[in-house]
Structure formats: structure tokens, C-alpha cells
């Protein structure tokens, strides 16, 4: 159990460096990896349930969003019976797996990091092809996956050696951390490797068994990750890969009485639904399910009159259009002091005009496609709404070709009551709003039901102090962009409708997957 202390602490955690794709050797390695995975496109992938492969003949095909005719992987979809078997077997195997010594679990988590590191360019290539990421964005995702494994391995060593308690006279008093049981891991497609790896490895290293229900947009990356878990030594029955549609197998997994916890990252509506379904005890259920739900954002950057406007415009453009604005941390609202509003808008317009868009495997492109036809349609609908709600400055249409491309779009003079100011669009659309002064800017920034990331550009220390206190977000950045949280440095999670604020990549995260037990023993 988790009580066994770890004898050899791992070396201090260091973030995995992101590859520099301006170096010819990295460009060559990337192209070689792309050629390797292209030979595998269209391959069939089986389910992994109760320690064995399963086929159903009912397929989910994932496509390359830059060239939708290209099938990336054909995935057998779980039936309701298989999903039930997955969660029941995870429950049945939990007592065995949870007794795996903590040193062994830590070693396996660190080995996942090592294997992904060895195959980094190959994973990059899968992310470029299935998720439409450019090479730098893909490599940041893969590096973050490595970081999560290395970081949680170290955090588990710490949890296994807890702080000593106050000792009552004549007693030995201690608190140990036990795993919870069988859990369901439901990741999104936008960090298809990092978030899935982080949630899964955190649960496993803490001693839980899991059922992974990957996103239907990125099942191939999930299948590759499952291979890594096995190669790293995780027992065949410690995890299940239950590919299938959220609405078919998702509800079933969430409601099953043998599921002890649900770790979800995704949209607000799905997260709230999961929270509601999981709250109702089912026949045979003897616990309150724990739900960790990390959800959407409507993230704002405040540009104050005392800001370096050039640096603010760069930060806003990077935060708004990196990975096509499909980051929960993406800046979708720029709130700009009226004194620098026109200057800022002009700088943003010029920077957006210089953005290149196209096939993400070509290094000259800064932006690739959005994830799917339905995402593209939703984003374009929001753009049409935005044209009525504000003044179009840049973009406003789909991009060239058959892929799911949407132009980087800027809409100015947006009122705080406008839909594009309030609703998460999850695409390359930036709303710009004028603020009378810093007070007004803070008020506008907080005028949302979300509270994930935010940034402030100002040189004024008093305004920085106020932002630290009054800007109500889980991840605040000062004089820098609001995307790019680093494991260990920027524990991640939001307030209000952005979720349960579990702070992924932070020192408290493993507590989501553990329950402390206090033991007071009278010394005889
Ligand atoms: P989504 O539509 O909510 O889907 C997330 C996951 O939930 C997918 O695996 C999906 O499976 C599954 N799902 C859908 N319906 C379900 C149900 N009834 N029961 C159980 N699972 C169900 O979100 P997404 O489009 O993948 O991701 C984008 C969203 O995630 C954005 O809102 C973004 O802000 C948020 N996000 C938040 C964070 C954070 O840390 N706060 C990080 C990344 C992304 P299917 O694909 O099969 O439907």
C-alpha cells in the first residue's frame, strides 16, 4: 500500500526542454518521424479491457483535420457490455494493484516519461497528424506529458513519506495516504497526450486502477499511450482503454456503482452533466464519488495604459492564436485601456496579418486547422454573431482548402454583454473591449462565469498588487502571455465554472486520487 516509504528519492524534477525546430537536425528528425507514422495511417486499433484486446467491428475513424479524407486510425468502439466489463474489472483488480509497492509504481511512472522521451518526435508526429498541431505546439504537448509523469512520480514519493504528526503521550500517531479505487479518466482532445497522460499516471502512481475514455477526436494518440503504459510495466489489468462515444459509454462509466472517482477535463456542459450524474448514488454503491472536473475558460488579458503595448500585443496574439485558440487557457478577450486602445488594436492587426496558416507539418505555418468540421461550423457561427456584436478588424472567414481552417479573427469594440465576450468559442477568435481605466478593466475581466487564466500587462506595481488580489482566476500571469503553464511552476486549474481547481502539475494534485487515513496506536 502507499504506506511503504520510498527508499531512494528521485533526482530533483526538471522540466523537459521543448525541441527547437529551427535546428536542421530536429527538422530532419521530425520529417523522419512523420514518414514513419504515415506508413501506419489507417491502421486498426483494438480496445484494451480487463487485460486483453477486444474487437467489436463497430469503428470510430479519426481523421487528419488538415486533410479530412486522410484516415489516421480505425478504432474498435466499446459496446455498453465492454464498458461495463472495463469498470467492473478495474474494481475487481484494485485490491491487487493497490498493494503494488509505491517504489514500483513510481518507477513505472518514471518509465512512462522515459519511453515517451525516447519516442518524442514520433509522438509529435501523431499530434501534428491527428490533432492538427504545429511541431512546436505538438512538442510542448509531448514535453508536458513527460513532465507530468516525472513530477507525479516525485510527488508520490513525497506522499509516501508524510509529515510527522503531533504524538500523543504513549501513542504512535500517523496519517497515511490510500488510493481510492477504480476511476474513470475522461480527457479532451486539445492536449491529447499531456492531459490524458497527466490524469492517468497521477491516478495509477497513487495506486488506483483506471478506465480511460479517450476523446473521439484523438483516439490514436490514446492507443499509442496505452502501448506505453504496458511497455512501462503497468500491469495489464491496472488500466483499460475504453474508446467510444462520450454519450454512449460515458454516462455508463460515470454512473456505474463500482466507479470510485471520475477525473474529467473538457467543456463546462459535459463537466456539469458528469458532476450531476455522479452525485446520485446507484444500487450497490457504498461511497460518494469524487469528481474532478477541469472545464472551459473565457480568459482575458488586461492591457493597461502603463503597459509596454508592443509586448502586450505580442502576448495577446500568441495567447489567442497558438494552436488555433483551442487551449482552455487561450486569450479570447483583450481588455484594453482607452488611452492605448487604438495603438494596441493596430499592432494586433499587423501581427495577425503576418500569421501564416496551412498544413501544420509545414514549419512555415504558425496556425493549422481546428479539430473538426463541427468545431469549424461552431466557430464560424460565433464569428457571424461577433460581426454583429462588434467591428471586424481581421479574419472573419474560413481558411483555404478542404481542411478545417478558420482565419485568425479579431473583433473590436465588443460590449461585455455580447455573446462573444461571455461564451467560450474555443477557436481563433479574439474579442477586444475598451476599458475606461484599470478599475473598469478589472471589473470587465471578472465579468464572466469562468475563472481559468488571465494576464495583466502594466508597469505599475500598485496595479500589479491589485491584480494579484482582485483578478479572480486560477492562473494569473503578469506581463506575459496567459498560455503555456509549466508543470511544477504553474499548477493549473480554474475557479467558478472553469472547474474544481485541482491544480494539475502542482504539489497538491495527487490528493485528488488519495484518501488520508489517520492511525493512533497505543504503544504497549
Ligand atoms: P468535451 O466535449 O467536453 O469532451 C471532453 C471529454 O468528455 C471527451 O473525452 C468526450 O468524449 C467526453 N464526453 C462527452 N460527453 C460525455 C458524457 N456524457 N459522459 C462522459 N464523457 C463524455 O470537451 P472537448 O471538446 O474534448 O475539449 C474542449 C474543452 O475542454 C474546452 O471547453 C476547454 O476549455 C476544456 N479544457 C479545459 C482544460 C482545463 O484544464 N480546465 C484543459 C483542456 C481543455 P467524446 O469525444 O467521445 O465526446
XYZ file of C-alpha atoms and ligand atoms in Angstrom:
572
model
C 0.000 0.000 0.000
C 1.035 3.630 -0.065
C 2.302 3.385 3.494
C 5.601 1.796 2.436
C 8.178 4.560 2.364
C 10.352 5.151 -0.677
C 13.989 4.461 -0.014
C 15.711 6.202 -2.951
C 14.278 9.633 -3.756
C 14.454 10.516 -7.453
C 16.662 13.418 -8.508
C 15.052 16.882 -8.397
C 12.380 17.482 -11.046
C 13.445 19.370 -14.169
C 11.072 20.383 -16.990
C 11.576 18.591 -20.293
C 13.007 21.065 -22.826
C 10.849 21.794 -25.868
C 12.641 20.937 -29.131
C 13.924 23.829 -31.207
C 12.569 23.221 -34.704
C 14.786 25.865 -36.255
C 17.658 23.375 -35.862
C 18.155 21.278 -39.004
C 18.717 18.066 -37.007
C 15.323 18.472 -35.312
C 13.651 19.229 -38.642
C 15.148 16.058 -40.081
C 14.077 14.008 -37.061
C 10.551 15.434 -37.326
C 10.266 14.570 -41.026
C 11.616 11.060 -40.414
C 9.035 10.544 -37.648
C 6.292 11.809 -39.932
C 7.326 9.360 -42.657
C 7.317 6.544 -40.075
C 3.817 7.261 -38.809
C 2.454 7.829 -42.312
C 3.149 4.177 -43.005
C 0.753 3.374 -40.144
C -2.135 5.645 -41.149
C -5.483 3.921 -41.357
C -4.382 1.041 -39.107
C -6.944 -0.724 -36.903
C -6.717 -0.383 -33.122
C -8.354 -2.702 -30.630
C -9.800 -1.922 -27.247
C -7.834 -2.867 -24.119
C -10.228 -4.135 -21.494
C -9.698 -6.405 -18.468
C -6.125 -7.099 -19.556
C -6.941 -8.240 -23.099
C -7.512 -6.886 -26.588
C -11.084 -6.713 -27.869
C -12.664 -6.091 -31.260
C -16.250 -5.054 -31.862
C -16.239 -4.339 -35.598
C -18.001 -1.085 -34.831
C -15.455 1.548 -35.856
C -14.613 5.084 -34.902
C -12.377 6.606 -37.602
C -10.171 9.517 -36.685
C -9.100 11.891 -39.435
C -6.373 14.414 -40.115
C -8.116 17.781 -39.599
C -5.857 19.380 -42.217
C -6.859 16.731 -44.804
C -10.098 15.136 -43.615
C -10.016 12.471 -46.341
C -6.950 11.005 -44.613
C -7.892 8.414 -42.001
C -5.430 8.403 -39.126
C -6.710 5.390 -37.222
C -9.661 2.967 -37.221
C -10.729 2.217 -33.694
C -12.994 -0.524 -32.437
C -15.613 1.169 -30.269
C -16.609 -0.260 -26.917
C -20.120 -1.604 -26.529
C -22.067 -0.994 -23.328
C -21.196 -4.549 -22.233
C -17.460 -3.966 -22.726
C -17.550 -0.627 -20.924
C -19.273 -2.356 -18.014
C -16.649 -5.097 -18.053
C -13.908 -2.447 -18.031
C -15.101 -0.685 -14.892
C -16.018 -3.939 -13.121
C -12.614 -5.439 -13.841
C -10.857 -2.249 -12.731
C -12.797 -2.565 -9.475
C -12.002 -6.289 -9.118
C -8.277 -5.758 -9.745
C -7.965 -2.737 -7.464
C -7.185 -4.676 -4.252
C -4.277 -6.396 -6.030
C -2.909 -3.351 -7.834
C -3.206 -1.055 -4.829
C -0.763 -3.343 -2.987
C 1.936 -2.762 -5.597
C 4.771 -1.215 -3.581
C 4.926 2.533 -4.038
C 8.572 2.313 -5.247
C 7.419 0.106 -8.100
C 4.590 2.461 -9.074
C 6.960 5.404 -9.005
C 9.426 3.524 -11.185
C 6.705 2.696 -13.734
C 5.552 6.340 -13.884
C 9.135 7.479 -14.467
C 9.487 4.801 -17.142
C 6.440 6.183 -18.991
C 8.287 9.517 -19.116
C 11.446 7.821 -20.384
C 9.632 5.914 -23.142
C 7.750 8.980 -24.377
C 11.015 10.935 -24.303
C 12.701 8.284 -26.463
C 9.803 8.379 -28.942
C 9.266 12.132 -28.718
C 9.346 13.017 -32.407
C 7.065 10.100 -33.189
C 4.509 11.340 -30.645
C 4.944 14.862 -32.064
C 4.116 13.469 -35.499
C 0.925 11.808 -34.213
C -0.153 15.101 -32.651
C 0.566 17.002 -35.855
C -1.441 14.467 -37.843
C -4.395 13.653 -35.593
C -4.784 16.891 -33.602
C -3.615 19.453 -36.200
C -0.803 20.829 -34.016
C 2.235 22.538 -35.470
C 5.577 20.971 -34.489
C 6.341 23.417 -31.635
C 2.801 23.045 -30.230
C 2.989 19.254 -30.545
C 6.374 19.127 -28.857
C 5.123 21.315 -25.993
C 2.232 18.859 -25.501
C 4.565 15.843 -25.513
C 7.048 17.584 -23.193
C 4.224 18.330 -20.777
C 3.204 14.657 -20.798
C 6.782 13.733 -19.851
C 6.780 16.399 -17.139
C 3.544 15.139 -15.592
C 4.965 11.601 -15.245
C 8.280 12.742 -13.793
C 6.625 15.256 -11.495
C 3.910 12.953 -10.139
C 6.469 10.171 -9.599
C 8.340 12.549 -7.273
C 5.166 13.803 -5.620
C 4.155 10.208 -4.882
C 7.474 9.638 -3.161
C 6.701 12.663 -1.002
C 3.155 11.475 -0.219
C 4.554 8.103 0.844
C 6.731 9.859 3.422
C 4.189 12.188 5.059
C 4.909 14.929 7.576
C 5.110 13.577 11.140
C 2.024 14.303 13.275
C 1.837 15.557 16.856
C 2.456 12.482 19.029
C 0.078 11.899 21.946
C 1.857 10.608 25.060
C 2.047 6.830 24.897
C 0.842 6.657 21.286
C 2.262 6.311 17.788
C 0.211 8.702 15.632
C 0.421 8.843 11.876
C -1.552 9.619 8.725
C -1.098 7.566 5.571
C -2.474 8.127 2.079
C -4.504 5.349 0.474
C -5.673 5.129 -3.132
C -9.391 5.489 -3.810
C -10.377 2.602 -6.088
C -11.338 2.233 -9.741
C -11.652 5.558 -11.525
C -12.737 6.861 -14.905
C -10.368 9.158 -16.804
C -12.053 11.393 -19.385
C -9.614 13.690 -21.240
C -10.264 16.241 -24.017
C -8.663 16.282 -27.470
C -6.851 19.606 -27.196
C -3.876 18.338 -25.182
C -4.492 14.772 -26.287
C -1.273 13.373 -24.885
C -0.412 15.691 -21.976
C -3.793 15.809 -20.245
C -4.572 12.122 -20.745
C -1.110 11.152 -19.506
C -1.268 13.511 -16.543
C -4.665 12.335 -15.311
C -3.919 8.643 -15.945
C -0.428 8.494 -14.471
C -1.451 10.528 -11.413
C -4.238 8.021 -10.702
C -2.017 4.989 -11.336
C 1.006 6.186 -9.380
C -1.333 6.847 -6.455
C -2.394 3.169 -6.583
C -5.748 3.365 -8.363
C -6.944 1.301 -11.321
C -8.455 3.208 -14.221
C -10.686 3.150 -17.258
C -9.554 5.696 -19.847
C -12.369 7.004 -22.076
C -10.370 8.969 -24.663
C -11.737 11.786 -26.786
C -13.346 10.573 -30.005
C -11.256 13.148 -31.924
C -7.860 11.751 -30.872
C -8.182 8.001 -30.209
C -4.954 7.053 -31.992
C -2.836 9.103 -29.607
C -4.688 7.338 -26.765
C -3.969 3.917 -28.269
C -0.271 4.809 -28.538
C -0.289 5.940 -24.911
C -1.849 2.646 -23.806
C 1.059 0.819 -25.513
C 3.465 2.951 -23.479
C 1.710 2.119 -20.187
C 2.147 -1.590 -20.924
C 5.756 -1.167 -22.025
C 6.481 0.756 -18.831
C 5.366 -2.263 -16.812
C 1.928 -1.219 -15.602
C 0.024 -4.469 -15.059
C -2.326 -5.456 -17.873
C -5.402 -5.052 -15.668
C -4.378 -1.791 -13.968
C -5.773 0.253 -16.843
C -8.424 -0.096 -19.554
C -8.704 1.764 -22.839
C -12.408 2.136 -23.498
C -12.694 4.047 -26.756
C -16.231 5.066 -27.668
C -18.555 7.970 -27.818
C -18.955 10.036 -24.681
C -22.694 9.925 -24.915
C -22.811 6.100 -25.259
C -20.147 4.743 -22.909
C -19.517 7.985 -20.994
C -22.739 8.054 -18.986
C -22.473 4.347 -18.262
C -18.942 4.664 -16.875
C -19.817 7.753 -14.866
C -22.893 6.122 -13.312
C -21.523 2.667 -12.589
C -21.665 1.926 -8.822
C -18.175 0.375 -8.789
C -16.544 3.570 -10.067
C -14.999 5.469 -7.146
C -13.886 8.660 -8.915
C -14.128 10.494 -12.204
C -11.313 12.654 -13.443
C -12.620 14.801 -16.275
C -11.160 17.607 -18.367
C -13.356 19.134 -21.033
C -16.202 21.512 -21.608
C -18.397 23.123 -18.987
C -21.604 21.437 -20.100
C -20.196 17.910 -20.139
C -18.414 18.513 -16.824
C -21.599 19.706 -15.145
C -23.512 16.738 -16.509
C -20.891 14.331 -15.177
C -20.939 16.070 -11.805
C -24.719 15.728 -11.630
C -24.847 12.082 -12.757
C -22.038 11.083 -10.415
C -23.722 12.736 -7.432
C -26.610 10.261 -7.445
C -25.793 7.021 -5.594
C -26.680 3.879 -7.550
C -27.743 0.466 -6.259
C -24.790 -1.242 -4.604
C -22.701 1.951 -4.364
C -21.130 2.485 -0.936
C -19.261 5.757 -1.452
C -19.718 9.327 -2.577
C -17.978 9.510 -5.952
C -15.247 12.039 -6.208
C -15.440 14.225 -9.310
C -12.530 16.304 -10.500
C -13.784 18.419 -13.390
C -11.486 20.879 -15.139
C -13.554 22.845 -17.636
C -13.630 25.804 -20.010
C -12.437 29.370 -19.909
C -13.102 32.855 -21.234
C -9.648 34.122 -20.481
C -8.844 37.816 -20.520
C -5.680 39.840 -20.870
C -5.788 43.358 -19.455
C -3.639 45.904 -21.274
C -3.180 48.883 -19.016
C -2.276 52.421 -20.126
C 1.072 51.937 -18.347
C 1.886 48.752 -20.274
C 4.551 48.029 -22.854
C 1.957 47.926 -25.640
C 4.218 46.135 -28.122
C 4.912 43.314 -25.700
C 1.211 43.169 -24.725
C 0.140 42.865 -28.378
C 2.658 40.041 -28.894
C 1.441 38.244 -25.759
C -2.215 38.604 -26.737
C -1.632 37.326 -30.287
C 0.383 34.327 -29.062
C -2.246 33.514 -26.422
C -5.190 33.959 -28.787
C -3.954 32.054 -31.852
C -1.448 29.430 -30.643
C -2.992 26.054 -31.556
C -5.787 27.984 -33.270
C -7.116 29.321 -29.979
C -8.038 25.797 -28.894
C -6.474 25.977 -25.452
C -8.548 26.308 -22.322
C -6.023 28.989 -21.349
C -6.288 30.860 -24.681
C -6.882 34.599 -24.555
C -10.316 35.236 -26.035
C -10.826 38.695 -24.529
C -8.383 41.615 -24.658
C -9.475 44.375 -22.293
C -7.594 47.497 -23.186
C -7.336 50.895 -21.536
C -8.841 53.586 -23.778
C -5.555 55.538 -23.709
C -3.717 52.788 -25.612
C -6.698 51.146 -27.321
C -6.099 52.314 -30.895
C -2.358 51.743 -30.723
C -2.887 48.236 -29.361
C -5.518 47.372 -31.959
C -3.270 48.479 -34.809
C -0.359 46.417 -33.507
C -2.603 43.356 -33.132
C -3.995 43.878 -36.636
C -0.480 43.921 -38.098
C 0.645 40.866 -36.162
C -2.443 38.906 -37.138
C -1.942 39.854 -40.797
C 1.511 38.226 -40.578
C 0.157 34.896 -39.271
C 0.658 32.031 -41.686
C -1.889 29.223 -41.815
C -1.874 25.860 -43.520
C -0.802 22.224 -43.177
C 0.683 22.009 -39.680
C 3.521 19.677 -40.699
C 4.999 22.532 -42.765
C 7.200 24.552 -40.452
C 6.369 27.844 -42.195
C 2.793 27.684 -40.845
C 2.042 29.225 -37.466
C -1.575 28.049 -37.451
C -3.075 24.733 -38.513
C -6.693 23.588 -38.734
C -9.284 23.467 -35.966
C -10.131 19.985 -34.780
C -13.299 19.051 -36.688
C -15.998 20.066 -39.126
C -18.403 20.705 -36.262
C -15.842 22.860 -34.404
C -15.303 24.869 -37.584
C -19.035 25.380 -38.022
C -19.496 26.490 -34.407
C -16.582 28.922 -34.626
C -17.817 30.415 -37.916
C -21.280 30.877 -36.372
C -19.705 32.744 -33.482
C -17.765 34.885 -35.947
C -21.033 35.837 -37.662
C -22.509 36.736 -34.263
C -19.336 38.686 -33.489
C -19.617 40.703 -36.691
C -22.992 41.921 -35.411
C -21.716 42.451 -31.876
C -18.553 44.379 -32.775
C -16.269 45.671 -35.519
C -14.366 43.108 -37.589
C -10.663 44.008 -37.669
C -9.108 40.853 -39.118
C -10.124 37.423 -40.411
C -13.809 36.602 -40.262
C -13.961 33.581 -42.540
C -12.808 30.024 -43.098
C -9.313 29.380 -44.374
C -8.250 27.862 -47.710
C -8.540 24.208 -48.707
C -10.584 21.229 -47.596
C -9.165 21.165 -44.093
C -10.907 22.641 -41.087
C -9.216 26.025 -41.317
C -10.560 29.211 -39.754
C -8.839 32.565 -40.165
C -7.418 34.271 -37.091
C -10.177 36.723 -36.276
C -10.206 39.960 -34.290
C -13.442 41.730 -33.375
C -13.141 45.117 -31.667
C -15.496 47.327 -29.631
C -17.208 44.327 -28.044
C -19.595 45.024 -25.172
C -19.339 42.912 -22.032
C -22.890 41.657 -22.530
C -22.080 40.330 -26.012
C -22.112 36.558 -26.525
C -18.566 36.587 -27.893
C -17.444 38.284 -24.670
C -19.229 35.746 -22.432
C -19.238 32.342 -24.173
C -16.283 30.048 -24.775
C -15.767 29.790 -28.550
C -12.679 27.573 -28.479
C -11.238 28.813 -31.734
C -9.101 31.643 -33.151
C -11.439 34.489 -32.221
C -10.384 37.449 -30.085
C -12.854 39.997 -28.710
C -11.335 43.395 -27.885
C -13.067 45.653 -25.393
C -12.278 49.203 -24.298
C -11.861 49.970 -20.588
C -12.118 53.456 -19.068
C -9.362 52.769 -16.534
C -7.791 49.958 -14.512
C -10.787 49.609 -12.165
C -13.081 49.189 -15.127
C -10.659 46.724 -16.768
C -10.621 44.513 -13.675
C -14.399 44.672 -13.461
C -14.718 43.612 -17.113
C -12.157 40.837 -16.739
C -14.091 39.367 -13.799
C -17.449 39.746 -15.584
C -17.664 36.084 -16.613
C -18.800 32.824 -15.084
C -15.380 31.345 -15.832
C -12.114 31.915 -13.960
C -9.312 29.953 -15.560
C -6.365 32.063 -16.743
C -5.787 35.772 -17.041
C -2.925 38.186 -17.585
C -2.198 41.830 -16.916
C 0.270 43.979 -18.782
C 1.298 47.021 -16.728
C 4.469 48.544 -15.321
C 2.671 49.971 -12.306
C 3.449 47.974 -9.114
C 0.242 49.081 -7.376
C -1.858 47.800 -10.283
C 0.083 44.530 -10.202
C -0.707 44.242 -6.490
C -4.380 44.849 -7.178
C -4.470 42.276 -9.974
C -2.921 39.700 -7.640
C -5.766 40.339 -5.195
C -8.734 41.137 -7.390
C -8.372 39.301 -10.715
C -10.385 36.153 -9.932
C -8.669 33.400 -11.912
C -6.908 30.181 -11.001
C -3.836 31.055 -13.072
C -2.766 34.692 -13.185
C 0.172 35.932 -15.243
C 1.788 39.352 -15.051
C 3.450 40.940 -18.086
C 3.438 37.671 -20.043
C 1.054 35.592 -22.110
C -1.713 33.598 -20.424
C -0.964 30.246 -22.108
C 1.952 27.876 -21.620
C 1.617 26.738 -17.993
C 4.644 24.695 -16.966
C 4.410 21.626 -14.740
C 5.781 22.396 -11.294
C 5.904 26.164 -11.892
C 2.282 26.985 -12.761
C -0.049 24.442 -11.099
C -3.114 24.559 -13.320
C -6.842 24.795 -12.645
C -9.602 27.366 -12.622
C -12.251 28.981 -10.442
C -16.034 29.160 -10.824
C -17.333 27.369 -13.947
C -13.767 26.660 -15.035
C -13.756 23.704 -12.680
C -12.712 22.188 -9.409
C -9.296 23.915 -9.379
C -7.371 20.666 -8.871
C -4.080 22.300 -9.883
C -2.654 19.760 -12.287
C 1.133 19.791 -12.225
C 1.164 21.116 -8.671
C 2.188 19.661 -5.317
C -1.410 19.041 -4.154
C -2.679 17.300 -7.292
C -2.186 13.716 -6.128
C -4.535 14.367 -3.213
C -7.349 14.144 -5.794
C -6.546 10.433 -6.119
C -5.825 9.586 -2.483
C -7.672 9.417 0.824
C -5.790 10.015 4.069
C -6.227 7.551 6.922
C -5.278 8.558 10.436
C -3.974 5.869 12.782
C -3.432 6.302 16.525
C -1.773 3.276 18.115
C -1.340 2.922 21.864
C 2.210 1.741 22.463
C 2.007 -1.380 24.655
P -15.868 17.823 -24.297
O -16.694 17.825 -25.494
O -16.494 18.190 -23.003
O -15.249 16.350 -24.196
C -14.320 16.001 -23.205
C -14.371 14.501 -22.985
O -15.646 14.164 -22.444
C -14.227 13.698 -24.274
O -13.476 12.540 -23.990
C -15.669 13.336 -24.579
O -15.796 12.181 -25.338
C -16.194 13.104 -23.193
N -17.650 13.115 -23.073
C -18.564 13.744 -23.857
N -19.814 13.502 -23.393
C -19.682 12.720 -22.306
C -20.596 12.130 -21.386
N -21.907 12.294 -21.495
N -20.108 11.364 -20.393
C -18.793 11.180 -20.249
N -17.864 11.704 -21.092
C -18.316 12.466 -22.099
O -14.589 18.751 -24.445
P -13.545 18.779 -25.631
O -14.197 19.405 -26.812
O -12.912 17.456 -25.783
O -12.420 19.751 -25.054
C -12.507 21.141 -25.106
C -12.978 21.696 -23.791
O -12.104 21.293 -22.749
C -12.964 23.220 -23.747
O -14.114 23.654 -23.076
C -11.703 23.526 -22.939
O -11.732 24.785 -22.308
C -11.713 22.408 -21.966
N -10.391 22.174 -21.389
C -10.183 22.520 -20.095
C -8.938 22.337 -19.536
C -8.670 22.708 -18.110
O -7.655 22.308 -17.559
N -9.545 23.468 -17.470
C -7.903 21.804 -20.290
C -8.165 21.452 -21.622
C -9.419 21.642 -22.167
P -16.225 12.266 -26.900
O -15.074 12.890 -27.577
O -16.428 10.837 -27.250
O -17.484 13.092 -26.952
